[in-house]
Amino acid sequence: MSKKVAVIGGGISGLSAAYRLMKDGVDVVLFEKNERAGGAIRTGKEGGYLFEYGPNSTMNSNDEIDSLCKELGLEDERIFGSEYSKKRYVGRGGRLVALPIGPIDFLRTGLWSIWGKLRLFKEPFVGLNKGGNESVADFVSRRIGREMLDYALDPFVSGVYAGDPSRLELKSTFPKMADLEREHGSLIIGALKKAFSKKNKSDRKKGIFSFKGGMSALSEAIATSLGDRFKGGSDVKKISKEGEGYLIELAGSDTVDVDEVIITSPSYVIADMIRDLSSSASELLAAIEYAPIAIVYLGFKREDVSHPLDGFGCLIAGKEKKKLLGSLWSSSLFPGRAPEGMVSLTCFTGGARNRDMMDRSDDEILADVVNDLNGYVGIKGKPSFVRLFRHNMAIPQYNMGHGKRLEKLEAALEEFKGLHLLGNYLKGVSVADCVKNGAELASKISKNI
């Protein structure tokens, strides 16, 4: 293979693509603006606490993320969520209610009223959508009722996308839900058929996982395996068409000629990078909305928190009118996250629901988060450890029209053979999704070289 491929962006998408290209024997180089690899994935350690600046964990939801960890020799470093990880709480009426795990729990839970529960049994008899594209909110309300939207899907959407379900596009955000309705006419019937289908069985261990040393272990291991193919401190300013290939212009006037290029930067960064190449594609990328997030990491003495913290954490429904989106109970999920006798909670605020939180001072954000958290878990005194991280452009929003925008984007770049876009603004925001998408694109490129 004589062709050279450049990957721009050293987040998990770019690292995953570059790694797979390297394993396939492709001549690949990765340019990353920062000296370190990982992008939003970054782990901090201080005072006996281990905390994350970005993603706290990921699901072992596909074979690519699972095999990647094994190939990198991270199996002894990887840790799956504790027994508490399957238990999740939702805030309703100023208190936390555990999401039901089985049918008996569903009948007993106070999270939904009797009418809300009965409405769920109507779902298999609800007709198919005939009104075209739907938002997540419209779809869920139509199929399983408003109460399930408010106290099941809405908190989940806030936790994963920090988004507004009334604006998020169903087919882009939850394509599997749309597929279940289209293929089976019912979410419940489709889910049951899928659960009992032999072709869906896998030996892959299920659940969330992180690493003993935090999520940075993954990105650092990939960067190490890439060796000098990873070019940290290389800021790409512009990409131009150069004959059959591309010219990459770096800060400091350095240039690099490559045959193909994969751009994995955030969409708004790519918009500037390719403006001279395709103004229409640039405009489409710049129009993708991102939700802001402030992460507030808190440490308390165990006895100063009255709730047993016996779960993954809590998600707060929008109906609660709180600043707090949710809280992960880090020290309950994984060992080594807090000193002996202490607990750690990773809290989130902002999002599409509370964008104005980013205009507030750190002290104001902290006060609002602790006040809301106190109402749900019961806190005595002030936290003994605090770290606050702001991400003004955190999570891309797959709002209504997202699918059409991606189609137009593909058409706008159709003439630029060998130019590939990759990232969480396209399809899938989780770490596992990004790893899978990066590997799939890399394999496609390898086969065509």
Short mmCIF file of C-alpha atoms in Angstrom, two decimals, residues 79-432:
data_model
loop_
_atom_site.label_atom_id
_atom_site.label_comp_id
_atom_site.label_asym_id
_atom_site.label_seq_id
_atom_site.Cartn_x
_atom_site.Cartn_y
_atom_site.Cartn_z
CA ILE A 79 -13.22 -2.41 35.25
CA PHE A 80 -16.95 -2.93 34.80
CA GLY A 81 -19.57 -1.14 36.84
CA SER A 82 -20.36 -2.45 40.30
CA GLU A 83 -23.61 -4.20 41.26
CA TYR A 84 -25.10 -0.73 41.69
CA SER A 85 -24.65 0.20 38.03
CA LYS A 86 -27.95 -1.34 36.96
CA LYS A 87 -29.95 0.70 39.47
CA ARG A 88 -30.82 4.21 38.34
CA TYR A 89 -32.86 6.91 39.96
CA VAL A 90 -35.09 9.59 38.49
CA GLY A 91 -36.08 12.76 40.30
CA ARG A 92 -39.83 13.28 40.60
CA GLY A 93 -41.68 15.47 43.05
CA GLY A 94 -38.49 16.50 44.81
CA ARG A 95 -37.41 12.93 45.63
CA LEU A 96 -35.52 10.13 43.92
CA VAL A 97 -37.42 7.10 42.65
CA ALA A 98 -35.61 4.02 41.34
CA LEU A 99 -36.37 3.05 37.76
CA PRO A 100 -38.03 -0.38 37.75
CA ILE A 101 -35.81 -3.25 36.64
CA GLY A 102 -38.46 -5.96 36.17
CA PRO A 103 -42.25 -6.30 35.77
CA ILE A 104 -42.90 -6.54 39.51
CA ASP A 105 -40.88 -3.36 40.11
CA PHE A 106 -42.83 -1.69 37.30
CA LEU A 107 -46.16 -2.45 38.96
CA ARG A 108 -44.93 -1.26 42.35
CA THR A 109 -43.01 1.88 41.36
CA GLY A 110 -44.31 5.32 42.21
CA LEU A 111 -42.40 6.88 39.35
CA TRP A 112 -45.51 6.77 37.15
CA SER A 113 -49.19 6.94 38.03
CA ILE A 114 -51.53 4.00 37.46
CA TRP A 115 -52.77 5.75 34.32
CA GLY A 116 -49.24 6.19 33.06
CA LYS A 117 -48.59 2.48 33.54
CA LEU A 118 -51.85 1.43 31.90
CA ARG A 119 -51.04 3.67 28.92
CA LEU A 120 -47.95 1.55 28.28
CA PHE A 121 -50.11 -1.53 27.68
CA LYS A 122 -51.84 0.30 24.84
CA GLU A 123 -48.55 0.66 22.93
CA PRO A 124 -48.83 -2.49 20.73
CA PHE A 125 -52.15 -1.19 19.39
CA VAL A 126 -50.98 2.31 18.49
CA GLY A 127 -50.93 2.95 14.74
CA LEU A 128 -47.82 3.77 12.73
CA ASN A 129 -46.73 7.34 12.16
CA LYS A 130 -48.07 8.72 8.90
CA GLY A 131 -47.08 12.33 9.43
CA GLY A 132 -43.45 12.18 8.31
CA ASN A 133 -40.42 12.98 10.43
CA GLU A 134 -40.97 13.07 14.19
CA SER A 135 -39.20 14.47 17.21
CA VAL A 136 -38.32 12.16 20.09
CA ALA A 137 -40.99 13.83 22.21
CA ASP A 138 -43.73 13.40 19.61
CA PHE A 139 -42.83 9.75 18.99
CA VAL A 140 -42.68 8.76 22.67
CA SER A 141 -45.85 10.66 23.55
CA ARG A 142 -47.70 9.02 20.66
CA ARG A 143 -46.56 5.50 21.42
CA ILE A 144 -46.30 5.27 25.23
CA GLY A 145 -47.79 8.48 26.60
CA ARG A 146 -46.78 11.84 27.96
CA GLU A 147 -45.99 10.62 31.46
CA MET A 148 -43.45 8.10 30.15
CA LEU A 149 -41.88 10.88 28.12
CA ASP A 150 -41.64 13.20 31.11
CA TYR A 151 -40.28 10.69 33.62
CA ALA A 152 -38.43 8.13 31.49
CA LEU A 153 -37.23 9.44 28.13
CA ASP A 154 -36.79 13.11 29.04
CA PRO A 155 -34.35 12.40 31.91
CA PHE A 156 -32.51 9.87 29.74
CA VAL A 157 -32.17 12.38 26.89
CA SER A 158 -30.83 14.97 29.34
CA GLY A 159 -28.31 12.46 30.65
CA VAL A 160 -26.97 11.29 27.28
CA TYR A 161 -27.46 14.26 24.95
CA ALA A 162 -28.14 17.14 27.36
CA GLY A 163 -30.85 17.81 24.80
CA ASP A 164 -34.47 18.79 24.37
CA PRO A 165 -36.62 15.82 23.25
CA SER A 166 -39.05 18.16 21.53
CA ARG A 167 -36.24 19.29 19.22
CA LEU A 168 -34.25 16.08 18.78
CA GLU A 169 -34.97 14.07 15.64
CA LEU A 170 -36.05 10.51 16.38
CA LYS A 171 -34.44 8.80 13.37
CA SER A 172 -31.06 10.40 14.10
CA THR A 173 -31.10 10.22 17.90
CA PHE A 174 -32.75 6.83 18.48
CA PRO A 175 -32.73 5.05 15.12
CA LYS A 176 -33.36 1.66 16.76
CA MET A 177 -36.66 2.94 18.15
CA ALA A 178 -37.74 4.07 14.71
CA ASP A 179 -36.69 0.68 13.30
CA LEU A 180 -38.73 -1.23 15.89
CA GLU A 181 -41.90 0.63 14.92
CA ARG A 182 -41.23 0.29 11.21
CA GLU A 183 -40.33 -3.40 11.31
CA HIS A 184 -42.68 -4.67 14.02
CA GLY A 185 -45.36 -2.00 14.41
CA SER A 186 -44.65 -1.86 18.15
CA LEU A 187 -41.76 -1.04 20.48
CA ILE A 188 -42.77 -3.71 22.98
CA ILE A 189 -43.33 -6.50 20.45
CA GLY A 190 -40.17 -5.56 18.57
CA ALA A 191 -38.09 -5.49 21.75
CA LEU A 192 -39.40 -8.90 22.83
CA LYS A 193 -38.64 -10.44 19.45
CA LYS A 194 -35.17 -8.94 19.49
CA ALA A 195 -34.51 -10.21 23.03
CA PHE A 196 -35.33 -13.80 22.06
CA SER A 197 -33.62 -13.74 18.67
CA LYS A 198 -30.64 -16.12 18.53
CA LYS A 199 -28.72 -13.89 16.12
CA ASN A 200 -28.60 -11.18 18.78
CA LYS A 201 -26.80 -13.37 21.31
CA SER A 202 -23.20 -12.45 22.04
CA ASP A 203 -20.53 -13.67 24.42
CA ARG A 204 -19.39 -10.07 24.91
CA LYS A 205 -19.69 -8.96 28.53
CA LYS A 206 -22.46 -6.39 28.88
CA GLY A 207 -22.51 -3.24 30.95
CA ILE A 208 -20.63 -0.01 31.49
CA PHE A 209 -16.90 0.08 32.03
CA SER A 210 -13.98 2.37 32.69
CA PHE A 211 -10.37 1.69 33.66
CA LYS A 212 -8.54 1.58 36.96
CA GLY A 213 -6.65 4.70 35.94
CA GLY A 214 -9.66 6.39 34.34
CA MET A 215 -10.88 6.78 30.78
CA SER A 216 -7.59 8.34 29.64
CA ALA A 217 -6.10 4.84 29.75
CA LEU A 218 -7.87 4.06 26.47
CA SER A 219 -6.75 7.10 24.48
CA GLU A 220 -3.22 6.96 25.89
CA ALA A 221 -2.87 3.29 24.96
CA ILE A 222 -3.95 3.97 21.37
CA ALA A 223 -1.59 6.95 21.06
CA THR A 224 1.28 4.85 22.42
CA SER A 225 0.57 2.09 19.90
CA LEU A 226 0.62 4.65 17.08
CA GLY A 227 4.12 5.74 18.07
CA ASP A 228 5.51 8.54 15.92
CA ARG A 229 2.42 8.36 13.70
CA PHE A 230 0.75 10.47 16.40
CA LYS A 231 1.80 14.10 15.86
CA GLY A 232 0.79 16.04 18.96
CA GLY A 233 1.04 19.83 18.86
CA SER A 234 0.14 19.88 15.15
CA ASP A 235 -2.59 22.44 14.50
CA VAL A 236 -4.23 22.01 11.09
CA LYS A 237 -5.39 25.34 9.70
CA LYS A 238 -6.56 24.49 6.22
CA ILE A 239 -7.10 21.65 3.77
CA SER A 240 -6.78 22.20 0.01
CA LYS A 241 -7.23 19.98 -3.02
CA GLU A 242 -3.87 19.14 -4.56
CA GLY A 243 -4.09 17.10 -7.75
CA GLU A 244 -5.51 13.69 -6.87
CA GLY A 245 -4.81 14.23 -3.17
CA TYR A 246 -4.88 16.93 -0.51
CA LEU A 247 -2.54 19.54 0.96
CA ILE A 248 -2.72 19.96 4.72
CA GLU A 249 -1.52 23.32 6.02
CA LEU A 250 -0.28 23.34 9.61
CA ALA A 251 0.29 26.27 11.93
CA GLY A 252 3.81 27.57 11.33
CA SER A 253 3.54 27.27 7.53
CA ASP A 254 4.38 23.56 7.38
CA THR A 255 2.49 21.56 4.74
CA VAL A 256 1.91 17.86 4.19
CA ASP A 257 0.75 16.09 1.02
CA VAL A 258 -1.55 13.08 1.48
CA ASP A 259 -3.73 10.92 -0.72
CA GLU A 260 -6.72 10.75 1.63
CA VAL A 261 -7.77 12.58 4.77
CA ILE A 262 -10.15 11.84 7.63
CA ILE A 263 -11.28 14.90 9.56
CA THR A 264 -12.54 14.16 13.08
CA SER A 265 -12.54 17.64 14.63
CA PRO A 266 -15.82 19.15 15.94
CA SER A 267 -18.10 20.28 13.11
CA TYR A 268 -17.61 23.99 13.84
CA VAL A 269 -13.82 23.56 13.62
CA ILE A 270 -14.08 21.65 10.34
CA ALA A 271 -16.30 24.43 8.97
CA ASP A 272 -13.36 26.85 9.13
CA MET A 273 -10.88 24.24 7.95
CA ILE A 274 -12.67 23.47 4.67
CA ARG A 275 -14.33 26.83 3.95
CA ASP A 276 -12.20 27.44 0.85
CA LEU A 277 -12.69 23.87 -0.28
CA SER A 278 -16.50 23.85 -0.06
CA SER A 279 -18.44 26.84 1.25
CA SER A 280 -21.73 24.89 1.17
CA ALA A 281 -20.32 22.04 3.27
CA SER A 282 -18.79 24.59 5.63
CA GLU A 283 -22.17 26.26 6.18
CA LEU A 284 -23.88 22.94 6.87
CA LEU A 285 -21.24 21.97 9.43
CA ALA A 286 -21.36 25.35 11.14
CA ALA A 287 -25.14 25.02 11.54
CA ILE A 288 -24.91 21.93 13.77
CA GLU A 289 -25.88 22.94 17.29
CA TYR A 290 -23.98 21.89 20.41
CA ALA A 291 -25.27 21.83 23.99
CA PRO A 292 -23.04 23.29 26.72
CA ILE A 293 -22.21 21.32 29.85
CA ALA A 294 -20.63 22.22 33.17
CA ILE A 295 -19.30 19.24 35.11
CA VAL A 296 -19.17 19.71 38.86
CA TYR A 297 -17.17 17.04 40.66
CA LEU A 298 -17.90 16.86 44.39
CA GLY A 299 -16.33 14.96 47.28
CA PHE A 300 -18.09 14.50 50.65
CA LYS A 301 -17.57 12.55 53.81
CA ARG A 302 -19.71 9.41 53.56
CA GLU A 303 -21.65 10.35 56.69
CA ASP A 304 -22.50 13.79 55.25
CA VAL A 305 -24.68 12.29 52.49
CA SER A 306 -27.86 10.64 53.78
CA HIS A 307 -28.77 8.76 50.60
CA PRO A 308 -27.17 5.30 50.36
CA LEU A 309 -25.94 6.15 46.82
CA ASP A 310 -26.77 2.58 45.87
CA GLY A 311 -27.01 3.15 42.13
CA PHE A 312 -25.49 4.45 38.94
CA GLY A 313 -26.75 7.89 39.85
CA CYS A 314 -29.79 10.03 39.26
CA LEU A 315 -31.33 11.89 36.33
CA ILE A 316 -33.60 14.85 36.93
CA ALA A 317 -36.74 15.25 34.85
CA GLY A 318 -37.29 18.61 33.19
CA LYS A 319 -40.64 18.87 34.98
CA GLU A 320 -38.69 19.30 38.22
CA LYS A 321 -37.46 22.73 37.03
CA LYS A 322 -33.98 22.21 38.48
CA LYS A 323 -30.57 23.39 37.33
CA LEU A 324 -29.15 19.92 37.96
CA LEU A 325 -29.41 17.58 34.94
CA GLY A 326 -28.12 14.56 36.76
CA SER A 327 -25.45 13.09 38.97
CA LEU A 328 -23.22 10.03 38.57
CA TRP A 329 -22.21 8.44 41.83
CA SER A 330 -18.65 7.77 40.79
CA SER A 331 -17.40 6.15 43.99
CA SER A 332 -20.35 3.74 43.95
CA LEU A 333 -19.64 2.66 40.37
CA PHE A 334 -15.90 2.06 40.28
CA PRO A 335 -13.20 1.50 42.92
CA GLY A 336 -10.47 4.04 43.50
CA ARG A 337 -12.59 7.11 42.78
CA ALA A 338 -12.48 8.61 46.29
CA PRO A 339 -10.35 8.33 49.45
CA GLU A 340 -11.38 5.98 52.24
CA GLY A 341 -14.46 7.25 54.07
CA MET A 342 -15.37 9.68 51.27
CA VAL A 343 -17.82 9.59 48.36
CA SER A 344 -17.60 11.31 45.01
CA LEU A 345 -20.42 12.54 42.80
CA THR A 346 -20.05 13.84 39.25
CA CYS A 347 -22.83 16.34 38.58
CA PHE A 348 -23.97 17.97 35.34
CA THR A 349 -25.74 21.22 34.59
CA GLY A 350 -26.40 23.35 31.53
CA GLY A 351 -27.48 21.51 28.42
CA ALA A 352 -30.26 22.59 26.07
CA ARG A 353 -32.46 22.96 29.14
CA ASN A 354 -30.31 25.50 31.02
CA ARG A 355 -27.95 27.18 28.55
CA ASP A 356 -27.86 30.31 30.71
CA MET A 357 -25.93 28.40 33.40
CA MET A 358 -22.78 28.93 31.37
CA ASP A 359 -23.09 32.68 31.91
CA ARG A 360 -22.88 32.24 35.68
CA SER A 361 -19.73 32.28 37.78
CA ASP A 362 -18.17 29.06 39.09
CA ASP A 363 -19.39 29.89 42.59
CA GLU A 364 -22.94 30.41 41.35
CA ILE A 365 -22.91 27.14 39.39
CA LEU A 366 -21.57 25.29 42.41
CA ALA A 367 -24.21 26.78 44.71
CA ASP A 368 -27.07 25.85 42.36
CA VAL A 369 -25.83 22.31 41.83
CA VAL A 370 -25.23 21.62 45.53
CA ASN A 371 -28.62 23.12 46.42
CA ASP A 372 -30.46 20.91 43.91
CA LEU A 373 -28.43 17.85 44.84
CA ASN A 374 -29.13 18.39 48.52
CA GLY A 375 -32.85 18.17 47.89
CA TYR A 376 -32.47 14.69 46.47
CA VAL A 377 -29.65 12.99 48.40
CA GLY A 378 -29.49 14.99 51.64
CA ILE A 379 -26.20 16.78 52.24
CA LYS A 380 -24.74 18.09 55.49
CA GLY A 381 -22.22 20.89 55.21
CA LYS A 382 -20.07 21.84 52.25
CA PRO A 383 -18.17 19.52 49.91
CA SER A 384 -14.58 18.86 50.95
CA PHE A 385 -13.42 18.54 47.34
CA VAL A 386 -14.64 20.47 44.28
CA ARG A 387 -13.57 20.60 40.66
CA LEU A 388 -15.58 22.35 37.95
CA PHE A 389 -15.08 21.99 34.21
CA ARG A 390 -16.87 24.01 31.53
CA HIS A 391 -17.56 22.73 28.02
CA ASN A 392 -19.30 25.47 26.05
CA MET A 393 -19.66 23.25 22.97
CA ALA A 394 -20.04 19.83 24.56
CA ILE A 395 -22.56 17.53 22.89
CA PRO A 396 -23.81 17.84 19.30
CA GLN A 397 -27.58 17.96 18.99
CA TYR A 398 -29.31 15.79 16.40
CA ASN A 399 -32.16 18.26 16.10
CA MET A 400 -35.00 18.08 13.59
CA GLY A 401 -33.61 18.10 10.08
CA HIS A 402 -30.33 16.49 11.11
CA GLY A 403 -30.74 13.57 8.72
CA LYS A 404 -31.44 15.90 5.77
CA ARG A 405 -28.45 18.04 6.73
CA LEU A 406 -26.17 15.01 6.59
CA GLU A 407 -27.53 14.09 3.17
CA LYS A 408 -26.81 17.60 1.90
CA LEU A 409 -23.35 17.47 3.47
CA GLU A 410 -22.56 14.21 1.69
CA ALA A 411 -23.73 15.71 -1.60
CA ALA A 412 -21.66 18.87 -1.07
CA LEU A 413 -18.49 16.80 -0.60
CA GLU A 414 -19.23 14.16 -3.23
CA GLU A 415 -16.72 15.62 -5.69
CA PHE A 416 -13.90 15.45 -3.12
CA LYS A 417 -12.94 11.81 -3.33
CA GLY A 418 -10.72 10.71 -0.48
CA LEU A 419 -12.03 13.35 1.93
CA HIS A 420 -13.88 11.73 4.84
CA LEU A 421 -15.75 13.21 7.81
CA LEU A 422 -15.93 11.37 11.11
CA GLY A 423 -17.11 12.39 14.57
CA ASN A 424 -19.86 12.36 17.16
CA TYR A 425 -21.81 15.09 15.34
CA LEU A 426 -22.72 12.55 12.62
CA LYS A 427 -24.18 9.46 14.29
CA GLY A 428 -23.59 8.32 17.84
CA VAL A 429 -22.18 10.42 20.68
CA SER A 430 -20.87 7.71 23.03
CA VAL A 431 -17.26 6.60 23.24
CA ALA A 432 -18.26 3.12 22.06
#
